[in-house]
Tab-separated table of C-alpha atoms in Angstrom:
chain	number	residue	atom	x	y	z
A	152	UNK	CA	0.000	0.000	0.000
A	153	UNK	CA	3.256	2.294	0.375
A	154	UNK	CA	2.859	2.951	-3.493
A	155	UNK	CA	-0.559	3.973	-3.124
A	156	UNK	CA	-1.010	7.323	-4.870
A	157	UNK	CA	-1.648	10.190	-2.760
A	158	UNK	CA	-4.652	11.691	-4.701
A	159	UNK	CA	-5.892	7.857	-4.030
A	160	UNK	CA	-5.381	8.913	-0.398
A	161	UNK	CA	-7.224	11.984	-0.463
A	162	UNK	CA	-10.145	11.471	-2.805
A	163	UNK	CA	-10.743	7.254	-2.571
A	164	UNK	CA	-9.457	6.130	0.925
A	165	UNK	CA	-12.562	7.316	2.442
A	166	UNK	CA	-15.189	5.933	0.368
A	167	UNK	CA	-13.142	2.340	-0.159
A	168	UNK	CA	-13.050	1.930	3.559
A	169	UNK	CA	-16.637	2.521	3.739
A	170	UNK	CA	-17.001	-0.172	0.948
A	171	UNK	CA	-15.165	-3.021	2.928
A	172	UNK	CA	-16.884	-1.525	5.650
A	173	UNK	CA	-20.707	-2.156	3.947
A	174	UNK	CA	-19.540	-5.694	2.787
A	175	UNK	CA	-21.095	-7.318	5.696
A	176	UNK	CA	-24.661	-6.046	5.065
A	177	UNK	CA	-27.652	-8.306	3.589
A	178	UNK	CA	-27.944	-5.539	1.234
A	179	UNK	CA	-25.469	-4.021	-0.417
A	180	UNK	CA	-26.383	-0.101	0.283
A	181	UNK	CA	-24.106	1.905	-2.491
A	182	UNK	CA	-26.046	-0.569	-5.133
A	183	UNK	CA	-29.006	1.559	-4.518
A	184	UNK	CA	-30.280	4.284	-6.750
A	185	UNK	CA	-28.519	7.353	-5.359
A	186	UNK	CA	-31.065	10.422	-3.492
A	187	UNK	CA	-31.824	13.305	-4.414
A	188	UNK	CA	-30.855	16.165	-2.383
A	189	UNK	CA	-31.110	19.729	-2.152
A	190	UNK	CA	-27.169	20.073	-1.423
A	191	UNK	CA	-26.070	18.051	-4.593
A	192	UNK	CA	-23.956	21.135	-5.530
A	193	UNK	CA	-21.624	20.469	-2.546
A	194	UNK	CA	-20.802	17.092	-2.800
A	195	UNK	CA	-17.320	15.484	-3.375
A	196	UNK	CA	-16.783	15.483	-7.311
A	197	UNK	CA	-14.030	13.682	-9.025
A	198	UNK	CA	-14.841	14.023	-12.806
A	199	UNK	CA	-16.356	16.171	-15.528
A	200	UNK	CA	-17.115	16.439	-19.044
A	201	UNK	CA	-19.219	17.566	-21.737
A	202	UNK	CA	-22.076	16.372	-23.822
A	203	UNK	CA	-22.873	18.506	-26.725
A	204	UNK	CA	-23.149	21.549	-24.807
A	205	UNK	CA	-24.054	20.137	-21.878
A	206	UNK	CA	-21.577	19.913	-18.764
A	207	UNK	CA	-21.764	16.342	-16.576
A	208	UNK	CA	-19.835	16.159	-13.369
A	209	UNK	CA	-19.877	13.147	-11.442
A	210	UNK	CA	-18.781	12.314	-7.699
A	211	UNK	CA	-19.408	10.591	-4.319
A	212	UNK	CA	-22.836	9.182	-3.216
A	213	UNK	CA	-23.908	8.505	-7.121
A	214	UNK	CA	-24.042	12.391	-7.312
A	215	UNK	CA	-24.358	13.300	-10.950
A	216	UNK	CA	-25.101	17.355	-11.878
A	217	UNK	CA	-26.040	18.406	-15.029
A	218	UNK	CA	-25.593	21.927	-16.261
A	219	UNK	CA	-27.114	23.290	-19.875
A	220	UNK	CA	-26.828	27.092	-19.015
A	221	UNK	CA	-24.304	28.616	-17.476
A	222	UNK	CA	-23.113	27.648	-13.962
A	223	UNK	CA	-27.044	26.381	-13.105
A	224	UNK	CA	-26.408	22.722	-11.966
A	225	UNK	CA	-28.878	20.413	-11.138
A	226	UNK	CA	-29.101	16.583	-10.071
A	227	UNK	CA	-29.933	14.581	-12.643
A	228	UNK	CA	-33.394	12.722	-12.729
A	229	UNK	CA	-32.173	8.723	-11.842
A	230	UNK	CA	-28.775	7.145	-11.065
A	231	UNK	CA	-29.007	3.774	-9.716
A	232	UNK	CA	-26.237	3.839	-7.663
A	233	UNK	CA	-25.094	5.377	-4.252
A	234	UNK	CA	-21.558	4.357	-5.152
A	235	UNK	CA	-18.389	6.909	-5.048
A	236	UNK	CA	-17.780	7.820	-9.146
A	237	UNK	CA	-14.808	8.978	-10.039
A	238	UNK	CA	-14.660	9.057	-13.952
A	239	UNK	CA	-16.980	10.053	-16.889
A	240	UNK	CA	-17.018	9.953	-21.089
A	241	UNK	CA	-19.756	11.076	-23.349
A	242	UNK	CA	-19.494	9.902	-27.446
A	243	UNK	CA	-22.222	12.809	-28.016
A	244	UNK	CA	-24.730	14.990	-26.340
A	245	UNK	CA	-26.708	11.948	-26.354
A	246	UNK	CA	-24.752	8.710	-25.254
A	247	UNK	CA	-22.296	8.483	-22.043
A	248	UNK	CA	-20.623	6.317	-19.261
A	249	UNK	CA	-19.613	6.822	-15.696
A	250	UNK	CA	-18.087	4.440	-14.090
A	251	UNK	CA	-16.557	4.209	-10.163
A	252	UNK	CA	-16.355	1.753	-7.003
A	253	UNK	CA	-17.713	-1.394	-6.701
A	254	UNK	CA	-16.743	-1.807	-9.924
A	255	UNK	CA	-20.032	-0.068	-11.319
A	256	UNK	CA	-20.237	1.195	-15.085
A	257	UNK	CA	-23.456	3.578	-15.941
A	258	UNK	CA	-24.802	4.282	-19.054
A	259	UNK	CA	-27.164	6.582	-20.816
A	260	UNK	CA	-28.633	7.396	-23.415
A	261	UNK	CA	-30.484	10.905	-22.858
A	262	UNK	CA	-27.605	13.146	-22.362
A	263	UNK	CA	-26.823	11.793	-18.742
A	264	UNK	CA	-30.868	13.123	-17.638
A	265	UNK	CA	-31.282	9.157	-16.509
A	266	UNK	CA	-28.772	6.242	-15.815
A	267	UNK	CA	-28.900	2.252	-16.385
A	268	UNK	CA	-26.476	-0.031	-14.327
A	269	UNK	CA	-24.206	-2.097	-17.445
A	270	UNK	CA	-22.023	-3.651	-14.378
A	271	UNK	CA	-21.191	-4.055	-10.640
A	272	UNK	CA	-19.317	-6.122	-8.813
A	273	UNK	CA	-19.771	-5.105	-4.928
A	274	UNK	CA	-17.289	-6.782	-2.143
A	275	UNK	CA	-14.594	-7.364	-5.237
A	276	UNK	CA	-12.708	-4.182	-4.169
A	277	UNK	CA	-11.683	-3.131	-7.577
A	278	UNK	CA	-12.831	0.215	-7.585
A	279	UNK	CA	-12.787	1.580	-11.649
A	280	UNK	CA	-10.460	4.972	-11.623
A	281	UNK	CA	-10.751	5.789	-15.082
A	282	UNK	CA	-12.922	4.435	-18.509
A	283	UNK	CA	-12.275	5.210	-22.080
A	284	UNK	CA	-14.876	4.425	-25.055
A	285	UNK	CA	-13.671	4.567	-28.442
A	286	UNK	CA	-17.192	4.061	-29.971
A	287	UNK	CA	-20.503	2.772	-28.359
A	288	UNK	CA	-19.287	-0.625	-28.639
A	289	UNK	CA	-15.997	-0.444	-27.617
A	290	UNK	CA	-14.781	0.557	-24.110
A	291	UNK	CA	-11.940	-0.256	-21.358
A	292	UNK	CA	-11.804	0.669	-17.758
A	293	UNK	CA	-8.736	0.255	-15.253
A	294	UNK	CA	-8.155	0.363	-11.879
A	295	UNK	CA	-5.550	-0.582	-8.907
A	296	UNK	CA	-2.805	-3.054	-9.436
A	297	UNK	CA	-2.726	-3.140	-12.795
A	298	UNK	CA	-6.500	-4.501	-13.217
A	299	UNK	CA	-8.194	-3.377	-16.616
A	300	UNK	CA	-11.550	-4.838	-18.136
A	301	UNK	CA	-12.569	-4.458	-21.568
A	302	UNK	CA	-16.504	-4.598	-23.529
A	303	UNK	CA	-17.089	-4.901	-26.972
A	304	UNK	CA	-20.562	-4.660	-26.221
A	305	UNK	CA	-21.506	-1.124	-25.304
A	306	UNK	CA	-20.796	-2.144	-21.272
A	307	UNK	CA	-23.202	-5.041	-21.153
A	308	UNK	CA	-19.946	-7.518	-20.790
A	309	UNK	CA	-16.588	-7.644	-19.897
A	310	UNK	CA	-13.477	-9.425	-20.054
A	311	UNK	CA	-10.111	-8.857	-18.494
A	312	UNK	CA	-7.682	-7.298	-20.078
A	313	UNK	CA	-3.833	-7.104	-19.974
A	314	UNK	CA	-1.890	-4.155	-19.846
A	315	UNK	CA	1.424	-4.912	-18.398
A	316	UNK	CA	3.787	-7.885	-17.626
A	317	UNK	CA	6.547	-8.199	-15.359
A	318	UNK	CA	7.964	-5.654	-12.771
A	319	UNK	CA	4.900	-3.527	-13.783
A	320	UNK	CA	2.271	-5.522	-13.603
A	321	UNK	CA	0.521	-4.538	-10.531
A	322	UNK	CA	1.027	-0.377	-11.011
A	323	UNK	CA	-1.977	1.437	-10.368
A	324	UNK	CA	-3.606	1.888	-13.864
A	325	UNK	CA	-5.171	5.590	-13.045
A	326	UNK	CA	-6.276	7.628	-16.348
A	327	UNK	CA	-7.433	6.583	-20.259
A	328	UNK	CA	-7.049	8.764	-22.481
A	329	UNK	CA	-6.453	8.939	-26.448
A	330	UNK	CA	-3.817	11.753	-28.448
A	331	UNK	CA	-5.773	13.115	-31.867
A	332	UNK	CA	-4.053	10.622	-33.645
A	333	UNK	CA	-6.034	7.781	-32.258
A	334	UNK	CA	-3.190	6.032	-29.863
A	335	UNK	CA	-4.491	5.122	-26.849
A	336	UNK	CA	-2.465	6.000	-23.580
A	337	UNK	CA	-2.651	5.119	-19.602
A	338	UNK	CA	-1.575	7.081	-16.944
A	339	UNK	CA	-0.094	4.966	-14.342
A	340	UNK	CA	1.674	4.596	-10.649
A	341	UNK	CA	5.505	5.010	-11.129
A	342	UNK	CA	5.602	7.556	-13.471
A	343	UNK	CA	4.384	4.795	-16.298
A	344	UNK	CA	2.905	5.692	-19.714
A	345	UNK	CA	1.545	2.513	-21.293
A	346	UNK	CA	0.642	3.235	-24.974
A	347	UNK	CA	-1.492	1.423	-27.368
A	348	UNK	CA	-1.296	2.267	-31.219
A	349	UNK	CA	-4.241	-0.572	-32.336
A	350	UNK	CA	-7.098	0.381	-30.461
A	351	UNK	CA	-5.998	-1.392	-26.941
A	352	UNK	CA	-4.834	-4.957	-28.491
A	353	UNK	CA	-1.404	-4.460	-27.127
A	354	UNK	CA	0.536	-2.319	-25.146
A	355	UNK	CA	3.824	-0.686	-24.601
A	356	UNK	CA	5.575	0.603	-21.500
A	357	UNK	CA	7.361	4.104	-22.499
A	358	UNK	CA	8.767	5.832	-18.745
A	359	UNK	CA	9.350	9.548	-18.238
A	360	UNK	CA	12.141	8.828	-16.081
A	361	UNK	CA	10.406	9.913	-12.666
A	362	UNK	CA	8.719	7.907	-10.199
A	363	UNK	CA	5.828	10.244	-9.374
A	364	UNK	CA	2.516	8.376	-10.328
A	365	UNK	CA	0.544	10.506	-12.673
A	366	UNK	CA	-3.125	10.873	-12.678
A	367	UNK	CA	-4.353	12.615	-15.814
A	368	UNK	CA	-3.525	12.855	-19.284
A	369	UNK	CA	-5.180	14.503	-22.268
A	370	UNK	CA	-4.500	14.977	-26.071
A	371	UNK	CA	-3.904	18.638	-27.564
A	372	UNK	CA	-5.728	20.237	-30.651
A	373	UNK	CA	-1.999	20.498	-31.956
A	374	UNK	CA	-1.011	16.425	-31.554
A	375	UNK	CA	0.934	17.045	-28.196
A	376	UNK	CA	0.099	15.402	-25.311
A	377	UNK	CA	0.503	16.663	-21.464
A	378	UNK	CA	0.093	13.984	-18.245
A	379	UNK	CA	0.255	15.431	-14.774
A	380	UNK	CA	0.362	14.057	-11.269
A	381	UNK	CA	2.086	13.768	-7.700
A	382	UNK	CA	3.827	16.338	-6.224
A	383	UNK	CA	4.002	18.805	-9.465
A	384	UNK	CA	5.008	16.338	-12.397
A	385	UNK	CA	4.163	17.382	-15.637
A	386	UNK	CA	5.124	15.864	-19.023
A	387	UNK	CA	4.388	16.982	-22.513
A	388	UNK	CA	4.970	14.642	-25.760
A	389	UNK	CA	5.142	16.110	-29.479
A	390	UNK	CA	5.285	12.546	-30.777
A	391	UNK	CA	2.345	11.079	-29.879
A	392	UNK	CA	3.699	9.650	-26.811
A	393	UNK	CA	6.531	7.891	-27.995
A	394	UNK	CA	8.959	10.540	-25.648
A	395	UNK	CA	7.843	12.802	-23.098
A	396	UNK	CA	9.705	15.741	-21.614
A	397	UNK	CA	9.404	16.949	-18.135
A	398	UNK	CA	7.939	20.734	-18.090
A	399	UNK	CA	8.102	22.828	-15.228
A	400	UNK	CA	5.305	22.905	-13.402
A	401	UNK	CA	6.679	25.534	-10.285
A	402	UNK	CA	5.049	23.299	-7.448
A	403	UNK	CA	4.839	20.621	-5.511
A	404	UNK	CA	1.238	20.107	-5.425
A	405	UNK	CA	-0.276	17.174	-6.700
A	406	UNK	CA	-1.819	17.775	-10.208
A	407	UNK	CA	-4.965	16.677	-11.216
A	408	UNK	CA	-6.516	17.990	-14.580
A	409	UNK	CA	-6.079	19.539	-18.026
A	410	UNK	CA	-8.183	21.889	-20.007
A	411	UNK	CA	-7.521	23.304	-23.380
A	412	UNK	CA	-9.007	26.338	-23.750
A	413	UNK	CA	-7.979	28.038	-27.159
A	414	UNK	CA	-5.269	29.661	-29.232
A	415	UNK	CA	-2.455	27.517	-27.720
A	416	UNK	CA	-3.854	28.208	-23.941
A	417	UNK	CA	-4.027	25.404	-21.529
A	418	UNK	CA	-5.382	25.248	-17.856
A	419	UNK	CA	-4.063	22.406	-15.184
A	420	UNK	CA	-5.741	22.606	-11.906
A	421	UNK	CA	-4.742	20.746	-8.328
A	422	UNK	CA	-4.518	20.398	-4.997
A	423	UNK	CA	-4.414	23.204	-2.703
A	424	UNK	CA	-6.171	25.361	-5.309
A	425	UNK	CA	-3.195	25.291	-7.803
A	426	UNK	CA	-3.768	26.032	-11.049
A	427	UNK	CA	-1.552	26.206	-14.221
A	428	UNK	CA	-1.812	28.039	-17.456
A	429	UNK	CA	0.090	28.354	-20.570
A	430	UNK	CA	0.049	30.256	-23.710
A	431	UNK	CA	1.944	28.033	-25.348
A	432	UNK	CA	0.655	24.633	-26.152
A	433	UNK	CA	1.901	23.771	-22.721
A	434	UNK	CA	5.647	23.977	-23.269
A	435	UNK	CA	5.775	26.609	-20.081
A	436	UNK	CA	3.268	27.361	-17.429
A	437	UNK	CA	2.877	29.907	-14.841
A	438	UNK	CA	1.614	29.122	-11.356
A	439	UNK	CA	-1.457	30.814	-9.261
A	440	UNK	CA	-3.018	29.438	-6.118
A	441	UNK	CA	-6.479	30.142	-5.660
A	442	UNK	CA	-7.723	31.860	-1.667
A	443	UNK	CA	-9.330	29.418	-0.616
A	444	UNK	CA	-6.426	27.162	-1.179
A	445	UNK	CA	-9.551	24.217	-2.333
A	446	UNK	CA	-8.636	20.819	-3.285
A	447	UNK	CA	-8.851	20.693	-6.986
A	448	UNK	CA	-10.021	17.329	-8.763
A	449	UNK	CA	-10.356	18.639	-12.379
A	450	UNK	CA	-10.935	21.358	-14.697
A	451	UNK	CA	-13.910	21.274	-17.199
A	452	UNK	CA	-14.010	23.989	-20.367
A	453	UNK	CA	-17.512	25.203	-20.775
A	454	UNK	CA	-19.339	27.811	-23.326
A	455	UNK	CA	-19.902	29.882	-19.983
A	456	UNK	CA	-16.096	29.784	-18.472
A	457	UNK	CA	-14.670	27.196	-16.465
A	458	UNK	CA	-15.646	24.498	-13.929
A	459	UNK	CA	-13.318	23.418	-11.373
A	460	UNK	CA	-14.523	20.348	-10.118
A	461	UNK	CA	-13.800	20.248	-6.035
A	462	UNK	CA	-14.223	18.098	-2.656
A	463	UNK	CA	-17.213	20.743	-2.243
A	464	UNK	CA	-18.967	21.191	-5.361
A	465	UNK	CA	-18.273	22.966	-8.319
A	466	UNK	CA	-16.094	25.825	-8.350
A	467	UNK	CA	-16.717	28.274	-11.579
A	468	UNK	CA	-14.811	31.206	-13.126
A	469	UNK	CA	-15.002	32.892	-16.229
A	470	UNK	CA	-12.273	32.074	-18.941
């Protein structure tokens, strides 16, 4: 557990022990449709993205908001789950999957307004950090120790997949993500990259050199690609992934997300309200710490500004 990642720490540990914790009962409480609450707004979120112009943030207790206007969030109609969720994909403004602990994958089909349970697997302790859906079919989803499952199927089935052999086997497998060229990469424990140039059939192991474990990654309108993680790290590729060289990130906060905004400008936000922005494609960054000094899970670009997603709700600014 020494490897453990420290964003795992602060955003998981809590909800996983109540999960071992729950194991015990005759019924499995997270694996009930989630409430709705008139303090959605402050809950613990982990994840956001968009769907058409629609912004979806996802988080602890099944907590899914839904914003079509501006900053005006709202709980969506029916989750099924009560279940911590900690990452989210739309293909459209129509079609989407969250995923998150006790192995649960949602799914929808009306712009995230209502949710269907495609999997769960309560008491297995393989929480799902991350999932990544090529087309409605096609999806993967990883987790701790190196444990990855892959559909075919749209969610409704699941095999397990191999990412790594060897030494690196059991790293913590923490963020999918794809470059504009179509490769497929993971973030992992250890400073790992694992890379996948047909679609997730095989992998390769390329290192940045550091042993930081890195927690996001995202593609670039110009082909780069950035990852960022514990205790400052940031990397940035300019060949899809096959090199990556460390940029200088000014802090030792842990990073946690990455936002292109436009014309070369690029947003990573963090813990202890750190946030990053460039002008340049990400090849420099200069470093601002918000007041109130909030722990910072992600960073969502939105027609109306930007979303921070936070341990207390959604945090919004204009660009």
């Amino acid at each position: 557990m020494n490897h453990i990642r420290r964003y795992s720490s602060l955003l998981l540990a809590c909800a996983f022990s109540a999960d071992v914790a729950q194991a015990a009962a005759p019924a499995w409480p997270t694996l009930q449709s989630a409430e709705r609450v008139a303090h959605a707004v402050t809950a613990p979120l982990l994840a956001a993205t968009r769907a058409g112009n629609r912004s979806v943030l996802v988080g602890d207790h099944g907590v899914i908001l839904l914003a079509d206007e501006g900053f005006q969030f709202r709980q969506a109609k029916s989750v099924p789950v009560r279940s911590m969720l900690t990452t989210v994909q739309f293909l459209n403004e129509r079609q989407g999957f969250a995923a998150g602990h006790d192995g649960v994958v949602l799914g929808t089909e009306d712009g995230g307004e209502t949710w269907t349970l495609l999997r769960s697997a309560a008491g297995a302790e393989q929480p799902i950090l991350s999932l990544f859906f090529s087309s409605p079919s096609h999806g993967i989803a990883v987790g701790q120790y190196g444990w990855a499952i892959e559909t075919q199927d749209g969610g409704r089935t699941w095999r397990n997949l191999q990412v790594a052999s060897g030494d690196e086997a059991d790293r913590h497998l923490l963020h999918v993500f794809a470059s504009k060229r179509g490769t497929w990469f993971i973030a992992g424990e250890g400073g790992a990259i694992f890379r996948s140039a047909d679609g997730g059939k095989s992998w390769q192991s390329v290192s940045t050199g550091q042993k930081g474990s890195l927690w996001y990654g995202a593609g670039m309108v110009d082909g780069s690609l950035l990852v960022c993680g514990m205790r400052g790290h940031l990397y940035r590729s300019g060949d899809d992934g096959l090199s990556w060289q460390q940029v200088a990130s000014n802090t030792t906060q842990s990073l946690t997300g990455i936002a292109e905004l436009s014309n070369g400008r690029i947003l990573v936000a963090g813990m202890g309200g750190t946030v990053l922005r460039s002008s340049d494609y990400g090849r420099s960054f200069s470093l601002t710490e918000r007041i109130g000094r909030e722990p910072l899970t992600g960073v969502l670009k939105t027609d109306a500004g930007l979303v921070l997603t936070s341990m207390a709700g959604p945090i919004t600014e204009e660009q």
